[in-house]
Amino acid sequence: MVMATRTLHLFCLLVCSLAIIKSECAKDLGSYNVTKTILKNAVSKGAVCLDGSPPAFHFEPGFGKGIGNWIVQLSGGAWCTNVKECQDRIWDKNVGSTNFTDSWNFQGIYSENSTANPDFYNWNKVFVRYCDGGAFTGDVEYVDHVTNLHFRGARIFEAAMEELLAKGLKNAKNAILAGSSAGGYPTMLYCDHFRSLLPNTLRVKCLVDSGYFIHAKNPMQARGFEKIYNSHLTLHGSTKALPKSCTSKMNPLLCFFPENMQQHIKTPLFIAMSAFDYYQMKTTIDPNADRCVENRTCTERQNKAFREFRSEFLSALPKSNNPKLRGVFIDSVIHHSALSYRWTLENAIMINNLSAPKAFADWYFDRKYWYVIDKHDLPIPTTKD
């Protein structure tokens, strides 16, 4: 019986990956498609996507003992830092409009498989669509009649929260604000605000997945990110969304880096990502950094850059003196984002037999306060020999 179950599971993994059949495999792996909910009332408040379409989220109600618990994820998808990039997002990347994709595949931390996702499988789950190109921080009233681009990400966040509170979030027993990639920074930015919206909720914490992008001190490494961040602030008008406790002390550009604003966050925060994040490596070290790692052909110069960056990254993380407030799980595999595929126990990256899903769940439920950093000082390929 055990062998038959394992065989069926392996078969489903293979067939699902080829998209040949869906129903039985989706049930086996705990993934499923959820239709979008359009926030029609948001338009009157100016909370719209890049193309002016109303924002949306995908909502799956909780069940059983999880009916009073909520996880709200701010989705990622990079930034647009000039007009052309923002226009391209509307048509090419499906992250500038809600007029296209009707459903979203829920998996990973949203899986309904109680074995793969034992702590959160039956929670209320919300996936907030990312359609503003500015990490939920933009707030520009003026709309150019030629481009018709709207930069209203901060308003989208507020509109989504208002809708969710009315749907039952205000009565949550436990709640998580999570964000992956470009959704990571706004998760930190709005973490305390999210907590303030739920004054009667027992446990409110935030989870940042692969979104802790630091300001590298090496001039060559820092140049790429500074250029991106400067353009972002100007185009999206994001300065007003940044914490005044930070912008009153330094250039607003620097407040877009988590190490400069994290000390102002009072709500418990957990950071899960690679010390050699795929996108940060390609931006700050070498556009082909992932290739040399996967092919095992990195030069001494590249390895030196990897080690220097890792040292900077670890020093930028919140200190380990109070892991109850700041937990971390930092692996060394060169990858990006884990809340979907890599978050179920069967696919998770391990550090000394501990996975990020287990570490986060322990930390969230106050079972054990993990602060885990992999010891490898060079990136590990995603493929195995």
Tab-separated table of C-alpha atoms in Angstrom:
chain	number	residue	atom	x	y	z
A	1	MET	CA	0.000	0.000	0.000
A	2	VAL	CA	2.825	2.388	0.917
A	3	MET	CA	4.701	1.524	-2.276
A	4	ALA	CA	1.549	2.049	-4.336
A	5	THR	CA	0.945	5.463	-2.758
A	6	ARG	CA	4.514	6.570	-3.432
A	7	THR	CA	4.295	5.329	-7.008
A	8	LEU	CA	1.073	7.284	-7.570
A	9	HIS	CA	2.654	10.391	-6.052
A	10	LEU	CA	5.720	10.183	-8.316
A	11	PHE	CA	3.482	9.574	-11.315
A	12	CYS	CA	1.434	12.659	-10.473
A	13	LEU	CA	4.553	14.776	-10.117
A	14	LEU	CA	5.670	13.731	-13.594
A	15	VAL	CA	2.324	14.036	-15.320
A	16	CYS	CA	1.375	17.339	-13.625
A	17	SER	CA	4.642	18.875	-14.715
A	18	LEU	CA	3.718	18.038	-18.276
A	19	ALA	CA	0.231	19.521	-17.766
A	20	ILE	CA	-1.388	16.380	-19.180
A	21	ILE	CA	-3.924	15.859	-16.433
A	22	LYS	CA	-4.942	18.144	-13.592
A	23	SER	CA	-7.649	16.894	-11.270
A	24	GLU	CA	-6.106	13.914	-9.460
A	25	CYS	CA	-2.620	15.392	-9.427
A	26	ALA	CA	-3.812	18.726	-8.088
A	27	LYS	CA	-5.616	16.878	-5.318
A	28	ASP	CA	-2.504	14.828	-4.554
A	29	LEU	CA	-0.165	17.821	-4.445
A	30	GLY	CA	-2.639	20.166	-2.768
A	31	SER	CA	-2.562	22.777	-5.553
A	32	TYR	CA	-5.669	24.267	-7.122
A	33	ASN	CA	-6.827	27.243	-9.168
A	34	VAL	CA	-8.640	30.169	-7.557
A	35	THR	CA	-10.630	32.725	-9.557
A	36	LYS	CA	-9.997	36.435	-9.067
A	37	THR	CA	-12.096	38.861	-7.060
A	38	ILE	CA	-12.201	42.309	-8.674
A	39	LEU	CA	-12.173	45.229	-6.231
A	40	LYS	CA	-14.702	47.383	-8.066
A	41	ASN	CA	-15.083	49.892	-5.233
A	42	ALA	CA	-11.356	50.638	-5.370
A	43	VAL	CA	-11.635	52.557	-8.652
A	44	SER	CA	-13.541	55.454	-7.083
A	45	LYS	CA	-10.644	55.858	-4.647
A	46	GLY	CA	-8.084	55.977	-7.434
A	47	ALA	CA	-6.721	52.559	-6.524
A	48	VAL	CA	-6.074	51.126	-9.976
A	49	CYS	CA	-3.488	49.128	-11.901
A	50	LEU	CA	-1.001	50.577	-14.366
A	51	ASP	CA	-3.568	50.498	-17.163
A	52	GLY	CA	-6.390	51.870	-15.003
A	53	SER	CA	-8.077	48.496	-14.481
A	54	PRO	CA	-9.378	47.734	-10.976
A	55	PRO	CA	-7.120	45.764	-8.619
A	56	ALA	CA	-7.885	42.176	-7.683
A	57	PHE	CA	-7.006	39.368	-5.349
A	58	HIS	CA	-7.581	35.626	-5.262
A	59	PHE	CA	-9.324	34.405	-2.136
A	60	GLU	CA	-9.873	30.869	-0.867
A	61	PRO	CA	-11.869	30.580	2.384
A	62	GLY	CA	-10.453	28.599	5.258
A	63	PHE	CA	-12.074	25.476	6.629
A	64	GLY	CA	-12.112	23.326	9.739
A	65	LYS	CA	-9.900	24.582	12.542
A	66	GLY	CA	-8.264	27.081	10.176
A	67	ILE	CA	-11.418	29.051	9.507
A	68	GLY	CA	-10.359	31.909	11.801
A	69	ASN	CA	-6.776	32.179	10.486
A	70	TRP	CA	-5.585	34.305	7.570
A	71	ILE	CA	-2.533	34.572	5.344
A	72	VAL	CA	-2.374	37.528	2.943
A	73	GLN	CA	0.392	37.494	0.351
A	74	LEU	CA	1.566	40.475	-1.694
A	75	SER	CA	2.688	38.971	-4.971
A	76	GLY	CA	5.933	39.845	-6.701
A	77	GLY	CA	7.129	40.401	-10.239
A	78	ALA	CA	9.992	42.915	-10.347
A	79	TRP	CA	9.577	46.676	-10.903
A	80	CYS	CA	9.103	48.956	-13.857
A	81	THR	CA	11.320	52.032	-13.666
A	82	ASN	CA	10.497	53.826	-16.902
A	83	VAL	CA	7.435	54.398	-19.081
A	84	LYS	CA	8.269	51.726	-21.665
A	85	GLU	CA	8.866	49.048	-19.028
A	86	CYS	CA	5.557	49.886	-17.394
A	87	GLN	CA	3.695	49.783	-20.695
A	88	ASP	CA	5.312	46.456	-21.559
A	89	ARG	CA	4.138	44.967	-18.265
A	90	ILE	CA	0.516	45.485	-19.216
A	91	TRP	CA	0.763	43.253	-22.274
A	92	ASP	CA	3.786	41.021	-21.871
A	93	LYS	CA	4.155	40.148	-18.191
A	94	ASN	CA	0.573	40.212	-16.937
A	95	VAL	CA	1.610	42.285	-13.928
A	96	GLY	CA	0.246	45.646	-15.039
A	97	SER	CA	-3.420	44.807	-15.441
A	98	THR	CA	-6.145	42.532	-14.104
A	99	ASN	CA	-7.906	42.279	-17.457
A	100	PHE	CA	-6.210	39.054	-18.454
A	101	THR	CA	-5.623	36.121	-16.101
A	102	ASP	CA	-8.822	35.056	-14.336
A	103	SER	CA	-7.403	32.384	-12.047
A	104	TRP	CA	-4.218	31.755	-10.108
A	105	ASN	CA	-2.666	28.466	-9.059
A	106	PHE	CA	-2.422	28.104	-5.275
A	107	GLN	CA	0.388	25.846	-4.108
A	108	GLY	CA	3.248	25.798	-1.631
A	109	ILE	CA	2.271	27.610	1.549
A	110	TYR	CA	-1.246	27.762	0.034
A	111	SER	CA	-1.407	24.024	-0.537
A	112	GLU	CA	-4.437	22.230	0.892
A	113	ASN	CA	-2.409	19.069	1.393
A	114	SER	CA	-2.223	18.618	5.168
A	115	THR	CA	0.883	16.452	4.889
A	116	ALA	CA	2.872	18.812	2.664
A	117	ASN	CA	1.633	21.975	4.388
A	118	PRO	CA	0.535	20.884	7.881
A	119	ASP	CA	0.386	24.264	9.607
A	120	PHE	CA	-1.443	26.426	7.062
A	121	TYR	CA	-3.358	24.091	4.725
A	122	ASN	CA	-6.802	25.053	6.044
A	123	TRP	CA	-6.319	28.804	6.528
A	124	ASN	CA	-8.085	31.614	4.683
A	125	LYS	CA	-5.663	32.371	1.867
A	126	VAL	CA	-5.364	35.602	-0.110
A	127	PHE	CA	-3.073	36.337	-3.043
A	128	VAL	CA	-3.096	40.073	-3.819
A	129	ARG	CA	-2.407	40.634	-7.509
A	130	TYR	CA	0.623	42.790	-8.288
A	131	CYS	CA	-0.413	45.162	-11.073
A	132	ASP	CA	1.187	48.529	-10.225
A	133	GLY	CA	4.838	47.836	-11.059
A	134	GLY	CA	5.981	49.785	-8.019
A	135	ALA	CA	5.937	47.277	-5.160
A	136	PHE	CA	2.646	48.625	-3.763
A	137	THR	CA	4.278	51.999	-2.962
A	138	GLY	CA	3.265	54.372	-5.761
A	139	ASP	CA	0.838	57.250	-5.293
A	140	VAL	CA	0.821	59.725	-8.180
A	141	GLU	CA	-2.412	61.618	-8.785
A	142	TYR	CA	-1.531	62.904	-12.262
A	143	VAL	CA	-2.162	60.610	-15.233
A	144	ASP	CA	-0.414	61.380	-18.501
A	145	HIS	CA	-3.094	61.376	-21.229
A	146	VAL	CA	-0.586	59.970	-23.734
A	147	THR	CA	0.587	56.929	-21.774
A	148	ASN	CA	-2.507	56.549	-19.544
A	149	LEU	CA	-0.262	54.979	-16.914
A	150	HIS	CA	-1.413	55.043	-13.293
A	151	PHE	CA	1.038	54.729	-10.402
A	152	ARG	CA	-1.192	53.872	-7.448
A	153	GLY	CA	0.297	50.845	-5.686
A	154	ALA	CA	-0.052	52.269	-2.156
A	155	ARG	CA	-3.750	52.861	-2.770
A	156	ILE	CA	-4.145	49.308	-4.034
A	157	PHE	CA	-2.758	47.969	-0.767
A	158	GLU	CA	-5.218	50.043	1.261
A	159	ALA	CA	-8.156	49.052	-0.955
A	160	ALA	CA	-7.280	45.366	-0.660
A	161	MET	CA	-7.027	45.583	3.125
A	162	GLU	CA	-10.384	47.344	3.362
A	163	GLU	CA	-12.049	44.638	1.286
A	164	LEU	CA	-10.442	41.815	3.251
A	165	LEU	CA	-11.359	43.277	6.622
A	166	ALA	CA	-14.975	43.288	5.473
A	167	LYS	CA	-14.651	39.653	4.332
A	168	GLY	CA	-13.670	38.551	7.851
A	169	LEU	CA	-10.007	39.436	8.277
A	170	LYS	CA	-10.980	41.844	11.074
A	171	ASN	CA	-12.052	38.814	13.156
A	172	ALA	CA	-8.870	36.804	12.560
A	173	LYS	CA	-7.459	34.766	15.417
A	174	ASN	CA	-4.071	34.476	13.714
A	175	ALA	CA	-2.794	36.404	10.686
A	176	ILE	CA	0.242	36.614	8.442
A	177	LEU	CA	1.214	39.315	5.969
A	178	ALA	CA	3.604	37.714	3.495
A	179	GLY	CA	5.409	38.941	0.429
A	180	SER	CA	7.621	37.313	-2.167
A	181	SER	CA	10.271	39.020	-4.308
A	182	ALA	CA	8.949	42.515	-5.158
A	183	GLY	CA	6.261	41.862	-2.554
A	184	GLY	CA	8.904	41.497	0.141
A	185	TYR	CA	9.706	45.160	0.694
A	186	PRO	CA	6.055	46.291	0.984
A	187	THR	CA	5.518	43.454	3.451
A	188	MET	CA	8.136	45.066	5.685
A	189	LEU	CA	6.874	48.553	4.905
A	190	TYR	CA	3.267	47.760	5.854
A	191	CYS	CA	3.952	45.172	8.541
A	192	ASP	CA	3.130	47.459	11.489
A	193	HIS	CA	0.163	48.953	9.647
A	194	PHE	CA	-1.211	45.453	9.050
A	195	ARG	CA	-0.828	44.780	12.767
A	196	SER	CA	-2.716	47.989	13.599
A	197	LEU	CA	-5.674	46.891	11.456
A	198	LEU	CA	-6.096	43.799	13.653
A	199	PRO	CA	-6.108	45.053	17.262
A	200	ASN	CA	-8.006	42.013	18.552
A	201	THR	CA	-5.986	39.358	16.709
A	202	LEU	CA	-3.919	37.146	18.999
A	203	ARG	CA	-0.933	36.593	16.726
A	204	VAL	CA	0.109	38.821	13.818
A	205	LYS	CA	3.488	38.348	12.144
A	206	CYS	CA	5.087	39.055	8.767
A	207	LEU	CA	7.011	36.845	6.354
A	208	VAL	CA	9.439	38.094	3.705
A	209	ASP	CA	10.366	35.558	1.035
A	210	SER	CA	13.286	36.402	-1.258
A	211	GLY	CA	12.682	40.126	-0.952
A	212	TYR	CA	15.485	41.342	1.313
A	213	PHE	CA	17.615	43.146	-1.285
A	214	ILE	CA	20.485	45.010	0.331
A	215	HIS	CA	22.491	48.076	-0.648
A	216	ALA	CA	25.853	46.548	-1.538
A	217	LYS	CA	28.786	48.728	-0.504
A	218	ASN	CA	31.014	47.740	-3.391
A	219	PRO	CA	30.558	50.596	-5.927
A	220	MET	CA	30.278	48.221	-8.875
A	221	GLN	CA	27.713	46.097	-7.057
A	222	ALA	CA	25.697	49.047	-5.767
A	223	ARG	CA	25.494	50.896	-9.069
A	224	GLY	CA	22.791	48.717	-10.603
A	225	PHE	CA	20.438	48.862	-7.647
A	226	GLU	CA	20.897	52.603	-7.034
A	227	LYS	CA	19.978	53.348	-10.636
A	228	ILE	CA	16.859	51.176	-10.388
A	229	TYR	CA	15.781	52.643	-7.055
A	230	ASN	CA	16.265	56.272	-8.132
A	231	SER	CA	14.139	55.727	-11.224
A	232	HIS	CA	11.526	53.918	-9.167
A	233	LEU	CA	11.155	56.725	-6.629
A	234	THR	CA	10.784	59.352	-9.339
A	235	LEU	CA	8.325	57.479	-11.562
A	236	HIS	CA	6.037	56.044	-8.884
A	237	GLY	CA	6.183	58.874	-6.352
A	238	SER	CA	7.012	56.328	-3.677
A	239	THR	CA	8.712	58.651	-1.196
A	240	LYS	CA	5.466	59.486	0.625
A	241	ALA	CA	4.893	55.780	1.357
A	242	LEU	CA	8.314	55.286	2.940
A	243	PRO	CA	8.666	55.508	6.734
A	244	LYS	CA	9.264	59.091	7.836
A	245	SER	CA	11.409	57.753	10.647
A	246	CYS	CA	13.860	56.795	7.895
A	247	THR	CA	13.400	59.522	5.265
A	248	SER	CA	13.886	62.223	7.900
A	249	LYS	CA	17.392	60.917	8.491
A	250	MET	CA	18.652	59.902	5.045
A	251	ASN	CA	18.074	60.010	1.312
A	252	PRO	CA	14.703	58.329	0.557
A	253	LEU	CA	16.518	56.092	-1.914
A	254	LEU	CA	18.378	54.478	0.983
A	255	CYS	CA	15.103	53.857	2.821
A	256	PHE	CA	14.149	51.418	0.072
A	257	PHE	CA	16.823	49.080	1.403
A	258	PRO	CA	15.588	46.923	4.302
A	259	GLU	CA	18.696	47.298	6.450
A	260	ASN	CA	17.943	51.019	6.773
A	261	MET	CA	14.304	50.724	7.812
A	262	GLN	CA	13.935	47.359	9.549
A	263	GLN	CA	14.784	48.760	12.987
A	264	HIS	CA	11.579	50.788	12.872
A	265	ILE	CA	9.376	47.671	12.487
A	266	LYS	CA	7.842	46.608	15.805
A	267	THR	CA	5.850	43.597	14.569
A	268	PRO	CA	7.629	40.189	14.504
A	269	LEU	CA	9.250	39.573	11.118
A	270	PHE	CA	10.689	36.422	9.520
A	271	ILE	CA	13.063	36.499	6.535
A	272	ALA	CA	13.511	33.442	4.313
A	273	MET	CA	15.758	33.560	1.256
A	274	SER	CA	19.107	32.616	-0.202
A	275	ALA	CA	22.269	34.486	0.705
A	276	PHE	CA	22.915	34.189	-3.033
A	277	ASP	CA	19.509	35.200	-4.319
A	278	TYR	CA	19.237	34.598	-8.054
A	279	TYR	CA	18.129	38.120	-8.963
A	280	GLN	CA	20.416	39.955	-6.582
A	281	MET	CA	23.426	37.984	-7.866
A	282	LYS	CA	22.566	38.760	-11.494
A	283	THR	CA	22.084	42.452	-10.717
A	284	THR	CA	24.917	43.157	-8.330
A	285	ILE	CA	27.651	40.685	-9.270
A	286	ASP	CA	27.327	39.317	-12.784
A	287	PRO	CA	24.417	38.938	-15.247
A	288	ASN	CA	25.655	35.395	-15.829
A	289	ALA	CA	26.318	34.552	-12.189
A	290	ASP	CA	23.773	31.752	-12.138
A	291	ARG	CA	25.327	30.068	-15.167
A	292	CYS	CA	28.760	29.705	-13.642
A	293	VAL	CA	27.203	28.323	-10.453
A	294	GLU	CA	25.002	25.786	-12.238
A	295	ASN	CA	27.856	24.780	-14.585
A	296	ARG	CA	30.381	24.795	-11.733
A	297	THR	CA	32.735	27.045	-13.728
A	298	CYS	CA	32.954	30.125	-11.484
A	299	THR	CA	36.319	31.877	-11.520
A	300	GLU	CA	38.276	32.968	-8.459
A	301	ARG	CA	37.182	36.527	-9.148
A	302	GLN	CA	33.539	35.521	-9.167
A	303	ASN	CA	33.922	33.420	-6.030
A	304	LYS	CA	35.592	36.347	-4.284
A	305	ALA	CA	32.642	38.546	-5.223
A	306	PHE	CA	30.208	35.918	-3.928
A	307	ARG	CA	31.989	35.705	-0.588
A	308	GLU	CA	32.168	39.476	-0.200
A	309	PHE	CA	28.502	39.877	-0.993
A	310	ARG	CA	27.477	37.118	1.424
A	311	SER	CA	29.417	38.843	4.195
A	312	GLU	CA	27.624	42.135	3.494
A	313	PHE	CA	24.253	40.434	3.274
A	314	LEU	CA	24.634	38.639	6.598
A	315	SER	CA	25.801	41.805	8.335
A	316	ALA	CA	22.724	43.645	7.012
A	317	LEU	CA	20.271	41.113	8.438
A	318	PRO	CA	18.538	41.909	11.719
A	319	LYS	CA	20.635	40.771	14.663
A	320	SER	CA	20.067	37.406	16.295
A	321	ASN	CA	19.804	38.701	19.861
A	322	ASN	CA	15.985	38.512	19.773
A	323	PRO	CA	14.843	35.819	17.305
A	324	LYS	CA	11.329	36.029	18.760
A	325	LEU	CA	11.000	39.340	16.913
A	326	ARG	CA	13.345	38.621	13.997
A	327	GLY	CA	13.632	35.078	12.691
A	328	VAL	CA	15.648	34.095	9.625
A	329	PHE	CA	16.234	31.081	7.410
A	330	ILE	CA	19.086	31.822	4.992
A	331	ASP	CA	20.137	29.040	2.635
A	332	SER	CA	22.935	29.061	0.051
A	333	VAL	CA	21.224	27.651	-3.029
A	334	ILE	CA	21.119	30.125	-5.914
A	335	HIS	CA	17.351	30.430	-6.311
A	336	HIS	CA	14.608	33.024	-5.998
A	337	SER	CA	11.275	32.803	-4.188
A	338	ALA	CA	10.069	29.804	-2.211
A	339	LEU	CA	6.496	30.461	-1.102
A	340	SER	CA	5.147	28.452	-4.015
A	341	TYR	CA	7.097	25.441	-5.270
A	342	ARG	CA	9.772	25.213	-2.573
A	343	TRP	CA	7.495	25.786	0.417
A	344	THR	CA	5.927	22.346	0.693
A	345	LEU	CA	7.971	19.987	2.838
A	346	GLU	CA	8.717	17.617	-0.050
A	347	ASN	CA	10.431	20.333	-2.137
A	348	ALA	CA	11.941	22.555	0.551
A	349	ILE	CA	15.631	23.370	0.821
A	350	MET	CA	17.154	21.911	3.973
A	351	ILE	CA	19.748	23.247	6.401
A	352	ASN	CA	20.879	20.574	8.858
A	353	ASN	CA	17.635	18.640	8.318
A	354	LEU	CA	15.538	21.753	8.937
A	355	SER	CA	13.364	23.290	6.221
A	356	ALA	CA	12.164	26.875	5.861
A	357	PRO	CA	8.474	25.810	6.168
A	358	LYS	CA	9.208	24.028	9.460
A	359	ALA	CA	11.403	26.853	10.792
A	360	PHE	CA	8.828	29.510	9.961
A	361	ALA	CA	5.892	27.533	11.376
A	362	ASP	CA	7.777	26.878	14.632
A	363	TRP	CA	8.690	30.548	14.875
A	364	TYR	CA	5.202	31.761	13.992
A	365	PHE	CA	3.440	29.574	16.548
A	366	ASP	CA	6.081	30.322	19.217
A	367	ARG	CA	7.211	26.711	19.342
A	368	LYS	CA	10.852	27.553	18.722
A	369	TYR	CA	12.489	30.786	17.582
A	370	TRP	CA	14.755	29.838	14.705
A	371	TYR	CA	17.590	32.027	13.415
A	372	VAL	CA	19.291	29.766	10.869
A	373	ILE	CA	22.070	30.615	8.417
A	374	ASP	CA	23.685	28.054	6.133
A	375	LYS	CA	27.449	27.887	6.589
A	376	HIS	CA	28.391	27.536	2.908
A	377	ASP	CA	30.205	30.667	1.757
A	378	LEU	CA	29.702	29.986	-1.960
A	379	PRO	CA	26.433	29.478	-3.847
A	380	ILE	CA	25.125	25.941	-4.291
A	381	PRO	CA	23.636	24.918	-7.668
A	382	THR	CA	19.949	24.123	-7.819
A	383	THR	CA	20.802	20.966	-9.745
A	384	LYS	CA	22.453	17.977	-8.153
A	385	ASP	CA	25.199	15.733	-9.483
